[in-house]
Amino acid sequence: MVTARSRPETKWREHVSESVTEQPRTAFPSPASVAKQVQETRPAQAREATGAESLVLALESVGAEVVFGIPGGAILPAYDPLMDSTSVRHILVRHEQGAGHAAEGYASATGKVGVCMATSGPGATNLVTAIADAYMDSVPMVAITGQVSSAAIGTDAFQEADIRGITMPITKHNYLVTDPADIPRVIAEAFHVASTGRPGPVLVDISKDALQAGTTFSWPPQIDLPGYRPTVKPHQKQIREAARLIAASREPVLYVGGGVIRSGAHEELRALVEATGIPVVTTLMARGAFPDTHPLHLGMPGMHGSVAAVTALQRSDLIIALGARFDDRVTGQLSSFAPFAKVIHADIDPAEIGKNRTADVPIVGDAKEIIAELTEEVRGKPGQDISAWVRRAKGWAQTYPVGYTPSEEPGALSPQYVIEKIGEIAGPEAVYAAGVGQHQMWAAQFIDYERPGAWLNSGGAGTMGYSVPAAMGAKVGEPDRVVWAIDGDGCFQMTNQELATCVINDIPIKVAVINNSSLGMVRQWQSLFYNQRYSNTDLHTSVGSRIPDFVLLAEAYGCVGLRCERPEDVEATIRQAMEITDRPVVIDFVVERDAMVWPMVPAGVSNDAIQIARDAAPDWDREESEAYAQGTDADHSETGGQTDEQSDTQSDTADQEA
């Protein structure tokens, strides 16, 4: 039998009142607030300093709270004055990639700029993965690296790497500083660029001799970036034209991307939905931008999105894209994506508009500003009756809910059940940081997200190893929240050394290792597309052996290690972890090996080919014939439609075929 998630509409406002409105919210800064803070800081009296001291003073002046990093030869001069700082906390990580992901997690959970630091050569190159990840997901981050002395640059000196050249394609901007007098200005500019416009990572590479030389520090510096003028306010003509298309539409959908979260536009989005009644889909990067429990939320679109979300986009006549980029995981085969829809595309990055899908109405600007002005333009004005469309869309959600079929093997533990229980027990005020793979998709599907900043993941780059250090960074930024890292046994082994960082620095995160003894998503693709030839996906972490034993590993790091292998123990184990607040907890959830993520749109095909289980697709011919020929909506709310029992039976049968 399929276990489907129930979200009763009648309880939504009560739920929101208790879990969203009255509980503390994450205070996301507006895109320009960090830069404005830099500009408005109290002038500091000029003083003589080394370049390294100037760097630390600049970090203090821009409001940096924490730096994740590892010292080394070229950056070592900066670590001496950093020891004396009373406002900048340094956290010594165990790998530079962990420093980068921790800065990402801090930034994503708080909306502030994350900071990481490394030495030259391999220290800097170890940051590259996290920098690329931040670039893909528009995370405001400043990466500071040491460089060999300026006279040695270009000579292949010991531990020299052209980190500026290496990262040029994956940063918003980057600097090589060889003059200590430039350090305050460059740090101020770096924070400004990272946090304004479309957020992203900025690299500051500083030569060792610039850190050692004497200079004069004064604050604030004069920021002069003549080529950098992000458009924040939208053009009123485009707002009016967008409102005209909305008024003329009978089947509109709000396609909400991560830009809405980055701009802090969640309240404005809710106001727009309440004013228009238009259904909403939130991408993987936008989970929490709109409450999952709201009756107009259709779920997540994309390769593993809900049937309702995928189908609503496909069948809409108008897509209102807000801070989204029409990436391939959402559109599927681009040529067949939403063939009848006009497109309003709003984004602060003009390069994204029209890149993949032509926009009928392009709007460049900050999502917060755009949504607020669009709401004012459409509020109270007549438009088409979209009630039938809303009923159809909600009907798809009722007929084809996101669910799973528990294993028929006695005593087997379903990974979906584990993740669902974590979400229920930890609640909407917790933070959930996922790795990449099956567990990431299940965490996106089976936890309700009611607020921005609750869901952290590597969406664009799909970086294994993201979860544990990102959770660590989130906990540093939000120490009063419960933070769960939901990881796979493959991802966990890439960065679990940061558990040592967590123990030593009193960062009590909770880690759920969804252990199927495999590289799960790769194994799923091998099952579906490679004739079950499981080439190099067996990790030996629970089937036949425990290499490593995650409980013993956790204990070796000074964490609490727990193991859960039976469904009846899941709730008690999670509650036990929740009660431990003085150190990290790692739970080894040994789950069934062959569970798959459904629904699924295979890569490179039309979203119309969505499958709800293996070789099972929604019966659209039946749906349409009943909806149109019999005059009923797709949710069969009138007589003549399929009963709930019949619908459940069909869904059970489809999933049992998987």
XYZ file of C-alpha atoms in Angstrom:
658
model
C 0.000 0.000 0.000
C 1.227 3.476 -0.818
C 1.930 5.711 2.144
C 0.870 9.177 0.998
C 1.378 12.421 2.811
C -1.739 14.220 3.991
C -1.883 18.001 4.170
C -5.454 18.983 5.089
C -6.355 22.398 3.695
C -8.709 23.203 6.535
C -5.846 23.154 9.022
C -3.466 25.343 7.047
C -4.092 28.687 8.710
C -4.082 27.112 12.160
C -0.794 25.394 11.303
C 0.726 28.584 9.941
C -0.368 30.490 13.010
C 1.380 28.042 15.310
C 4.442 27.030 13.292
C 5.212 29.969 11.055
C 3.799 33.276 12.203
C 4.329 33.020 15.952
C 7.646 31.170 15.861
C 10.902 33.080 15.278
C 11.716 33.683 11.634
C 15.065 33.782 9.937
C 15.810 37.476 9.320
C 17.106 37.530 5.783
C 18.869 40.775 4.865
C 17.797 42.527 1.687
C 20.325 42.178 -1.143
C 21.887 45.593 -0.496
C 21.719 45.654 3.306
C 25.167 44.180 3.883
C 26.789 46.658 1.503
C 24.784 49.487 3.068
C 26.094 48.419 6.462
C 29.631 48.719 5.104
C 28.946 52.209 3.780
C 27.324 53.420 7.003
C 29.820 52.072 9.518
C 31.386 54.596 11.848
C 34.649 55.930 10.407
C 37.698 54.399 12.086
C 40.622 56.548 13.028
C 43.542 55.993 10.675
C 46.251 53.853 12.216
C 49.471 52.222 11.203
C 49.143 48.475 10.636
C 50.521 45.566 8.719
C 48.571 44.278 5.764
C 47.512 41.316 7.895
C 46.233 43.585 10.663
C 44.468 45.666 8.037
C 42.743 42.513 6.762
C 41.445 41.619 10.234
C 40.331 45.180 10.925
C 38.507 45.245 7.585
C 36.719 41.989 8.388
C 35.646 43.424 11.721
C 34.449 46.606 10.028
C 32.256 44.820 7.453
C 30.582 42.879 10.254
C 32.061 39.448 9.605
C 31.214 37.222 12.563
C 32.985 33.981 11.758
C 35.699 32.708 9.437
C 36.061 29.023 8.607
C 39.592 28.135 7.598
C 42.983 26.433 7.924
C 46.316 28.261 8.236
C 49.338 27.644 6.044
C 52.538 29.362 5.006
C 51.215 32.083 2.693
C 48.205 33.047 4.813
C 49.995 32.608 8.149
C 50.693 36.355 8.651
C 46.903 36.919 8.820
C 46.445 34.334 11.558
C 48.555 36.193 14.117
C 46.350 39.339 14.375
C 43.236 37.210 13.896
C 44.036 35.639 17.264
C 43.513 39.027 18.924
C 40.195 39.869 17.284
C 37.326 40.251 19.725
C 34.532 40.169 17.124
C 35.664 37.712 14.437
C 35.560 34.061 15.468
C 37.805 31.679 13.577
C 36.806 28.014 13.357
C 39.604 25.634 12.438
C 38.179 23.066 10.024
C 39.790 19.798 8.930
C 39.651 20.329 5.159
C 39.367 23.489 3.086
C 36.350 22.103 1.224
C 34.672 21.854 4.620
C 35.526 25.516 5.237
C 33.840 26.524 1.986
C 30.698 24.483 2.569
C 30.498 25.714 6.162
C 30.602 29.301 4.892
C 27.828 28.365 2.446
C 25.717 26.825 5.189
C 26.200 29.871 7.402
C 25.194 32.189 4.551
C 22.212 30.118 3.432
C 20.796 29.776 6.943
C 21.254 33.428 7.925
C 21.226 35.422 4.687
C 24.567 36.988 5.658
C 27.896 36.711 3.835
C 29.851 33.553 4.660
C 33.640 33.773 4.933
C 36.276 31.080 4.440
C 40.059 31.286 4.387
C 42.891 29.089 3.117
C 46.530 29.240 2.219
C 48.068 29.203 -1.255
C 48.381 26.301 -3.676
C 46.527 23.166 -2.524
C 44.802 25.056 0.278
C 43.247 27.417 -2.235
C 42.457 24.716 -4.785
C 40.685 22.691 -2.100
C 38.214 25.584 -1.879
C 37.342 25.369 -5.571
C 34.507 22.851 -5.210
C 32.758 24.951 -2.565
C 33.294 28.138 -4.597
C 31.751 26.492 -7.661
C 28.883 25.262 -5.515
C 28.248 28.766 -4.151
C 28.367 30.198 -7.664
C 25.776 27.748 -8.995
C 23.415 28.337 -6.058
C 23.925 32.123 -5.722
C 25.331 31.957 -2.188
C 26.948 35.165 -0.847
C 30.465 34.121 0.154
C 33.930 35.695 0.381
C 36.884 33.332 0.061
C 40.222 34.751 1.257
C 43.398 32.964 0.146
C 47.058 33.550 0.755
C 49.405 33.743 -2.222
C 53.166 33.458 -2.566
C 55.126 36.701 -2.412
C 54.500 39.000 -5.356
C 58.050 38.640 -6.665
C 57.570 34.857 -6.909
C 54.185 34.919 -8.667
C 54.468 33.169 -12.011
C 57.668 31.295 -11.159
C 56.023 28.033 -10.081
C 57.117 28.744 -6.538
C 56.440 26.294 -3.741
C 52.681 26.021 -3.155
C 51.885 28.513 -5.898
C 48.652 28.190 -7.863
C 46.935 30.765 -10.041
C 43.784 30.603 -7.947
C 42.475 33.804 -9.492
C 42.684 32.300 -12.974
C 41.337 28.949 -11.781
C 38.251 30.503 -10.174
C 37.525 33.225 -12.700
C 34.650 31.248 -14.335
C 33.087 30.359 -10.959
C 33.176 33.661 -9.071
C 31.210 36.873 -9.400
C 34.514 38.702 -9.154
C 38.000 38.033 -7.823
C 41.047 39.996 -6.760
C 44.795 39.551 -6.534
C 46.116 41.997 -3.923
C 49.838 42.804 -3.876
C 49.645 46.275 -2.292
C 48.680 46.320 1.418
C 47.029 49.727 0.993
C 44.374 48.076 -1.179
C 43.226 45.537 1.426
C 40.439 47.565 3.152
C 38.928 48.671 -0.162
C 39.071 45.177 -1.647
C 37.429 43.565 1.395
C 34.663 46.196 1.365
C 34.124 45.689 -2.367
C 34.169 41.907 -1.997
C 31.376 41.972 0.592
C 29.434 44.464 -1.509
C 29.678 42.382 -4.696
C 28.983 39.088 -2.911
C 25.790 40.353 -1.270
C 24.217 42.631 -3.887
C 22.564 41.881 -7.205
C 22.568 38.146 -7.735
C 24.546 36.931 -4.709
C 27.613 34.797 -5.240
C 31.188 34.040 -4.238
C 34.044 36.547 -4.445
C 37.695 35.497 -4.137
C 40.345 37.720 -2.519
C 43.876 36.399 -3.094
C 46.536 38.305 -1.089
C 50.266 37.898 -1.547
C 52.315 37.078 1.525
C 54.481 40.173 1.254
C 51.344 42.376 1.137
C 50.237 40.805 4.425
C 53.648 41.406 5.999
C 54.252 44.954 4.778
C 53.301 48.095 6.670
C 50.344 50.282 5.634
C 47.801 52.743 6.993
C 44.342 51.393 7.828
C 41.328 53.698 7.643
C 37.621 52.988 7.306
C 35.338 53.151 5.431
C 37.192 53.024 2.140
C 35.848 54.535 -1.058
C 34.124 51.844 -3.112
C 34.342 52.545 -6.819
C 32.857 49.889 -9.080
C 31.733 51.791 -12.185
C 30.901 48.639 -14.143
C 28.820 47.075 -11.383
C 25.330 48.555 -11.116
C 22.785 45.801 -10.455
C 19.232 46.713 -11.418
C 17.060 46.491 -8.323
C 13.908 48.433 -9.219
C 11.869 46.862 -12.041
C 10.618 48.845 -15.025
C 7.008 49.883 -14.500
C 6.080 49.174 -18.103
C 7.148 45.553 -17.654
C 5.194 45.293 -14.397
C 2.066 46.570 -16.129
C 2.537 44.164 -19.047
C 3.015 41.253 -16.655
C -0.176 42.213 -14.826
C -2.000 42.298 -18.172
C -0.888 38.751 -18.990
C -1.910 37.556 -15.524
C -5.359 39.098 -15.929
C -5.800 37.379 -19.306
C -4.594 33.956 -18.139
C -6.939 31.069 -17.326
C -4.261 28.539 -16.275
C -1.368 30.403 -14.629
C 1.390 28.988 -12.410
C 3.903 30.754 -10.175
C 7.266 29.075 -10.787
C 9.337 30.106 -7.755
C 13.115 29.692 -7.658
C 15.873 30.188 -5.122
C 16.143 33.877 -5.979
C 13.014 34.501 -3.910
C 14.791 33.136 -0.843
C 18.038 34.981 -1.536
C 16.136 38.284 -1.819
C 14.100 37.687 1.341
C 10.876 37.933 -0.671
C 8.848 35.174 1.017
C 6.329 37.526 2.624
C 5.837 39.388 -0.649
C 5.310 36.074 -2.429
C 2.599 35.047 0.001
C 0.863 38.397 -0.506
C 0.938 37.895 -4.287
C -0.575 34.433 -3.971
C -3.301 35.654 -1.640
C -4.095 38.496 -4.067
C -4.268 36.312 -7.193
C -5.101 32.781 -6.043
C -2.520 31.394 -8.482
C -1.051 27.932 -7.690
C 2.620 27.805 -6.730
C 5.491 25.400 -7.433
C 8.802 25.826 -5.578
C 12.034 24.464 -6.998
C 14.586 22.429 -5.074
C 16.416 25.664 -4.253
C 13.198 27.429 -3.220
C 11.876 24.931 -0.673
C 10.535 27.065 2.177
C 9.970 30.184 0.095
C 6.263 29.347 0.273
C 4.712 27.147 2.989
C 4.318 23.520 1.938
C 1.061 23.305 3.851
C -0.589 26.174 1.962
C -3.494 24.815 -0.123
C -2.189 26.514 -3.281
C 1.240 24.904 -3.053
C 1.568 22.080 -5.593
C 5.022 20.927 -4.561
C 8.390 20.779 -6.235
C 8.776 20.578 -10.038
C 11.527 18.769 -11.863
C 13.036 15.348 -12.418
C 11.760 14.110 -9.034
C 9.030 16.668 -8.571
C 5.412 16.018 -7.724
C 3.020 15.051 -10.496
C 0.924 18.116 -9.716
C 3.848 20.541 -9.986
C 5.312 19.018 -13.145
C 1.941 18.749 -14.858
C 0.784 22.230 -13.861
C 3.839 23.707 -15.570
C 3.344 21.521 -18.644
C -0.321 22.442 -19.057
C -0.279 26.061 -17.998
C -0.985 28.946 -20.329
C 1.170 31.339 -18.309
C 4.323 30.726 -16.265
C 5.316 33.488 -13.853
C 8.961 32.658 -13.131
C 10.331 34.451 -10.077
C 14.039 34.079 -9.344
C 14.229 30.819 -11.294
C 16.424 29.918 -14.237
C 14.617 27.180 -16.213
C 17.398 24.683 -15.554
C 17.393 21.288 -17.226
C 16.295 19.385 -14.122
C 13.065 21.411 -14.094
C 12.332 21.640 -17.811
C 13.313 18.153 -18.921
C 13.506 18.189 -22.712
C 13.497 21.925 -23.248
C 11.756 21.869 -26.629
C 8.703 20.183 -25.120
C 8.553 22.128 -21.870
C 5.259 23.982 -21.230
C 4.428 24.176 -24.958
C 1.315 26.374 -24.595
C 2.579 28.776 -21.947
C 3.545 32.385 -22.237
C 6.352 33.348 -19.870
C 6.870 36.220 -17.453
C 10.471 35.895 -16.307
C 11.636 38.032 -13.383
C 15.253 37.840 -12.267
C 17.939 40.159 -10.953
C 20.451 38.602 -13.342
C 19.627 39.716 -16.898
C 21.829 36.935 -18.266
C 19.319 34.343 -17.043
C 16.340 35.874 -18.842
C 15.894 34.227 -22.194
C 18.922 31.970 -21.700
C 16.908 28.748 -21.845
C 13.316 29.830 -22.496
C 12.237 32.962 -24.341
C 10.408 35.397 -22.080
C 7.284 37.140 -23.356
C 7.671 39.679 -20.541
C 11.200 40.009 -19.127
C 11.543 41.853 -15.820
C 14.993 42.662 -14.463
C 15.156 43.548 -10.800
C 15.219 42.289 -7.241
C 12.529 39.686 -6.573
C 11.379 41.462 -3.425
C 10.766 44.689 -5.338
C 9.245 42.959 -8.357
C 6.787 40.833 -6.405
C 5.676 43.745 -4.224
C 5.028 45.979 -7.231
C 3.335 43.207 -9.195
C 1.027 42.532 -6.249
C -0.003 46.178 -6.115
C -0.619 46.188 -9.861
C -2.898 43.116 -9.871
C -4.661 43.574 -6.522
C -8.365 44.304 -6.911
C -8.286 44.281 -10.711
C -10.552 41.998 -12.745
C -9.127 38.899 -14.362
C -10.167 35.532 -15.726
C -11.860 32.977 -13.489
C -9.120 30.440 -12.686
C -11.109 28.404 -10.166
C -11.539 25.446 -12.532
C -7.791 25.409 -13.191
C -7.019 25.498 -9.479
C -9.390 22.587 -8.846
C -7.736 20.572 -11.620
C -4.253 21.262 -10.281
C -5.239 20.380 -6.731
C -6.951 17.311 -8.115
C -3.669 16.066 -9.578
C -2.101 16.471 -6.146
C -4.906 14.433 -4.566
C -4.917 11.699 -7.217
C -1.134 11.379 -7.492
C 0.313 12.372 -4.118
C 3.996 12.069 -3.340
C 4.235 8.846 -1.388
C 6.126 5.594 -1.144
C 5.508 1.882 -0.876
C 7.060 0.306 2.225
C 9.301 -2.668 1.568
C 7.656 -6.079 1.467
C 10.712 -7.550 3.166
C 9.877 -8.164 6.848
C 11.598 -5.703 9.140
C 13.125 -3.646 6.331
C 13.474 0.066 7.014
C 12.173 2.498 4.380
C 14.415 5.572 4.002
C 11.395 7.745 3.228
C 9.844 6.789 6.560
C 13.017 7.751 8.419
C 13.209 11.176 6.809
C 9.486 11.800 7.235
C 9.800 11.060 10.960
C 12.800 13.376 11.344
C 10.727 16.178 9.819
C 7.740 15.458 12.044
C 9.764 15.345 15.255
C 12.224 18.184 14.577
C 9.487 20.396 13.108
C 9.458 23.404 10.769
C 11.742 25.570 12.909
C 14.679 23.195 12.466
C 17.290 23.474 9.713
C 17.818 20.528 7.351
C 21.020 20.274 5.292
C 21.045 17.462 2.753
C 23.806 15.794 0.814
C 23.282 14.826 -2.811
C 21.427 11.835 -4.171
C 18.376 9.838 -3.197
C 18.369 11.067 0.397
C 18.423 14.656 -0.901
C 15.307 14.077 -2.975
C 13.516 12.274 -0.169
C 14.394 15.103 2.223
C 12.953 17.582 -0.281
C 9.809 15.465 -0.682
C 9.001 14.181 2.808
C 9.733 17.120 5.093
C 7.404 20.117 5.206
C 9.233 23.417 4.783
C 7.393 26.426 6.137
C 10.079 29.109 6.201
C 13.133 30.233 4.205
C 16.486 29.067 5.487
C 15.127 25.742 6.722
C 16.359 23.781 3.685
C 20.004 23.770 2.620
C 21.335 21.699 -0.237
C 23.677 21.701 -3.190
C 21.247 22.200 -6.050
C 23.176 23.360 -9.098
C 26.508 21.613 -8.625
C 25.178 18.530 -6.823
C 28.194 18.317 -4.525
C 28.660 15.164 -2.485
C 30.097 16.069 0.905
C 28.056 19.249 1.272
C 25.801 18.201 4.143
C 27.923 17.877 7.288
C 30.014 21.077 6.880
C 26.970 23.044 5.668
C 25.033 21.912 8.740
C 28.005 22.946 10.859
C 27.988 26.426 9.319
C 24.228 26.720 9.726
C 24.460 25.798 13.414
C 27.145 28.440 13.953
C 24.892 31.030 12.315
C 21.679 29.820 13.996
C 22.861 28.350 17.329
C 19.371 28.263 18.847
C 17.913 26.074 16.122
C 18.079 22.305 15.817
C 20.190 21.476 12.762
C 20.005 18.102 11.012
C 22.431 16.924 8.365
C 20.600 14.349 6.264
C 23.352 12.507 4.461
C 23.990 9.368 2.467
C 26.614 6.797 3.338
C 28.586 7.878 0.254
C 28.364 11.639 0.842
C 29.091 11.272 4.549
C 32.446 9.638 3.895
C 33.658 12.655 1.922
C 33.554 15.264 4.687
C 32.787 13.501 7.979
C 36.124 14.697 9.374
C 34.327 17.968 10.146
C 32.686 16.124 13.037
C 35.967 16.752 14.845
C 35.510 20.462 14.167
C 31.986 20.277 15.579
C 33.055 18.483 18.750
C 36.005 20.763 19.530
C 34.034 23.953 18.818
C 30.796 22.931 20.585
C 28.656 22.775 17.438
C 26.073 20.081 18.302
C 24.602 19.167 14.923
C 22.639 15.960 14.356
C 23.536 13.681 11.447
C 21.192 11.110 9.927
C 23.160 8.759 7.690
C 20.702 7.115 5.289
C 22.787 3.993 4.874
C 21.800 1.767 1.967
C 25.370 0.510 1.505
C 25.407 2.038 -1.965
C 25.819 5.114 -4.051
C 22.034 5.130 -4.067
C 21.093 7.419 -6.951
C 23.708 5.869 -9.211
C 22.387 2.433 -8.258
C 18.839 3.585 -9.120
C 19.979 4.650 -12.580
C 21.834 1.362 -13.001
C 18.627 -0.444 -12.061
C 16.504 1.519 -14.525
C 18.857 2.165 -17.439
C 21.835 -0.241 -17.188
C 20.124 -3.641 -16.821
C 20.889 -3.838 -13.092
C 24.644 -3.990 -13.740
C 25.844 -2.470 -10.474
C 29.295 -1.321 -11.469
C 31.223 0.225 -8.557
C 28.285 1.382 -6.463
C 28.570 -1.056 -3.522
C 30.039 0.780 -0.516
C 30.032 -2.163 1.960
C 28.770 0.068 4.767
C 25.911 -2.148 5.893
C 25.385 -5.094 3.516
C 27.823 -7.893 4.316
C 30.145 -5.643 6.308
C 30.384 -2.300 8.088
C 33.349 -0.556 6.509
C 33.430 1.817 8.260
C 31.227 1.243 11.240
C 29.541 4.645 11.468
C 28.714 4.284 15.152
C 32.331 3.550 16.072
C 33.489 6.335 13.751
C 31.172 8.824 15.465
C 32.422 7.754 18.884
C 36.037 8.058 17.729
C 35.331 11.691 16.886
C 33.764 12.314 20.290
C 30.155 12.270 19.040
C 27.283 10.117 20.206
C 26.844 7.231 17.788
C 23.485 5.468 17.396
C 22.207 2.822 15.027
C 18.638 2.106 13.924
C 17.706 -0.876 11.760
C 14.029 -1.508 12.550
C 10.961 0.615 11.738
C 9.655 0.309 15.276
C 12.829 1.948 16.655
C 12.899 4.989 14.391
C 10.868 7.417 16.460
C 12.581 6.566 19.756
C 16.024 6.890 18.170
C 15.248 10.319 16.705
C 13.840 11.530 20.013
C 16.943 10.263 21.801
C 19.083 12.301 19.390
C 16.910 15.372 19.934
C 17.506 15.185 23.683
C 21.301 15.305 23.290
C 22.374 18.933 23.039
C 25.978 18.997 24.285
C 27.686 17.225 21.386
C 26.990 16.057 17.824
C 24.915 12.920 17.282
C 25.328 10.532 14.362
C 22.591 7.991 13.622
C 23.337 5.123 11.259
C 19.927 4.367 9.721
C 20.380 1.054 7.939
C 17.713 1.176 5.239
C 16.564 -1.045 2.411
C 18.887 -1.008 -0.543
C 16.548 -0.887 -3.507
C 14.194 1.931 -2.537
C 13.827 4.385 -5.412
C 12.911 8.037 -5.751
C 9.524 8.552 -7.409
C 8.050 10.359 -9.271
C 10.745 10.567 -11.942
C 11.239 12.150 -15.339
C 14.140 10.346 -17.042
C 16.926 12.666 -18.157
C 16.521 14.248 -21.567
C 12.865 13.375 -22.172
C 9.696 15.430 -22.017
C 8.117 16.133 -18.647
C 4.993 14.573 -20.146
C 6.773 11.228 -19.666
C 6.733 11.515 -15.874
C 6.518 8.146 -14.116
C 4.924 7.590 -10.724
C 6.601 4.197 -10.377
C 8.605 1.874 -12.569
C 6.791 1.503 -15.908
C 3.755 3.291 -14.459
C 2.601 6.744 -15.562
C -0.454 8.861 -14.772
C -3.470 7.965 -16.886
C -3.920 11.345 -18.544
C -6.349 10.090 -21.213
C -8.749 8.986 -18.498
C -8.205 12.181 -16.546
C -8.943 14.425 -19.504
C -11.931 12.452 -20.751
C -13.550 12.578 -17.325
C -12.723 16.230 -16.779
C -14.014 17.464 -20.123
C -16.533 14.919 -21.403
C -18.314 14.569 -18.060
C -17.909 18.184 -16.997
C -16.005 17.307 -13.852
C -12.694 18.518 -12.581
C -9.626 16.331 -12.482
C -10.034 15.897 -8.735
C -13.339 14.015 -9.390
C -15.125 16.200 -6.907
C -18.446 15.725 -8.784
C -20.435 12.567 -9.393
C -19.230 10.226 -12.089
C -15.589 10.502 -11.068
C -13.334 7.901 -9.594
C -13.801 7.269 -5.882
C -11.007 7.820 -3.409
C -10.855 4.076 -2.823
C -10.442 3.405 -6.556
C -7.742 6.070 -6.796
C -5.857 4.582 -3.847
C -6.103 1.110 -5.358
C -4.706 2.327 -8.679
C -1.807 4.118 -6.967
C -1.074 1.043 -4.810
C -0.987 -1.170 -7.884
C 1.303 1.218 -9.740
C 3.815 1.430 -6.903
C 3.797 -2.331 -6.342
C 4.964 -2.724 -9.934
C 8.129 -0.729 -9.126
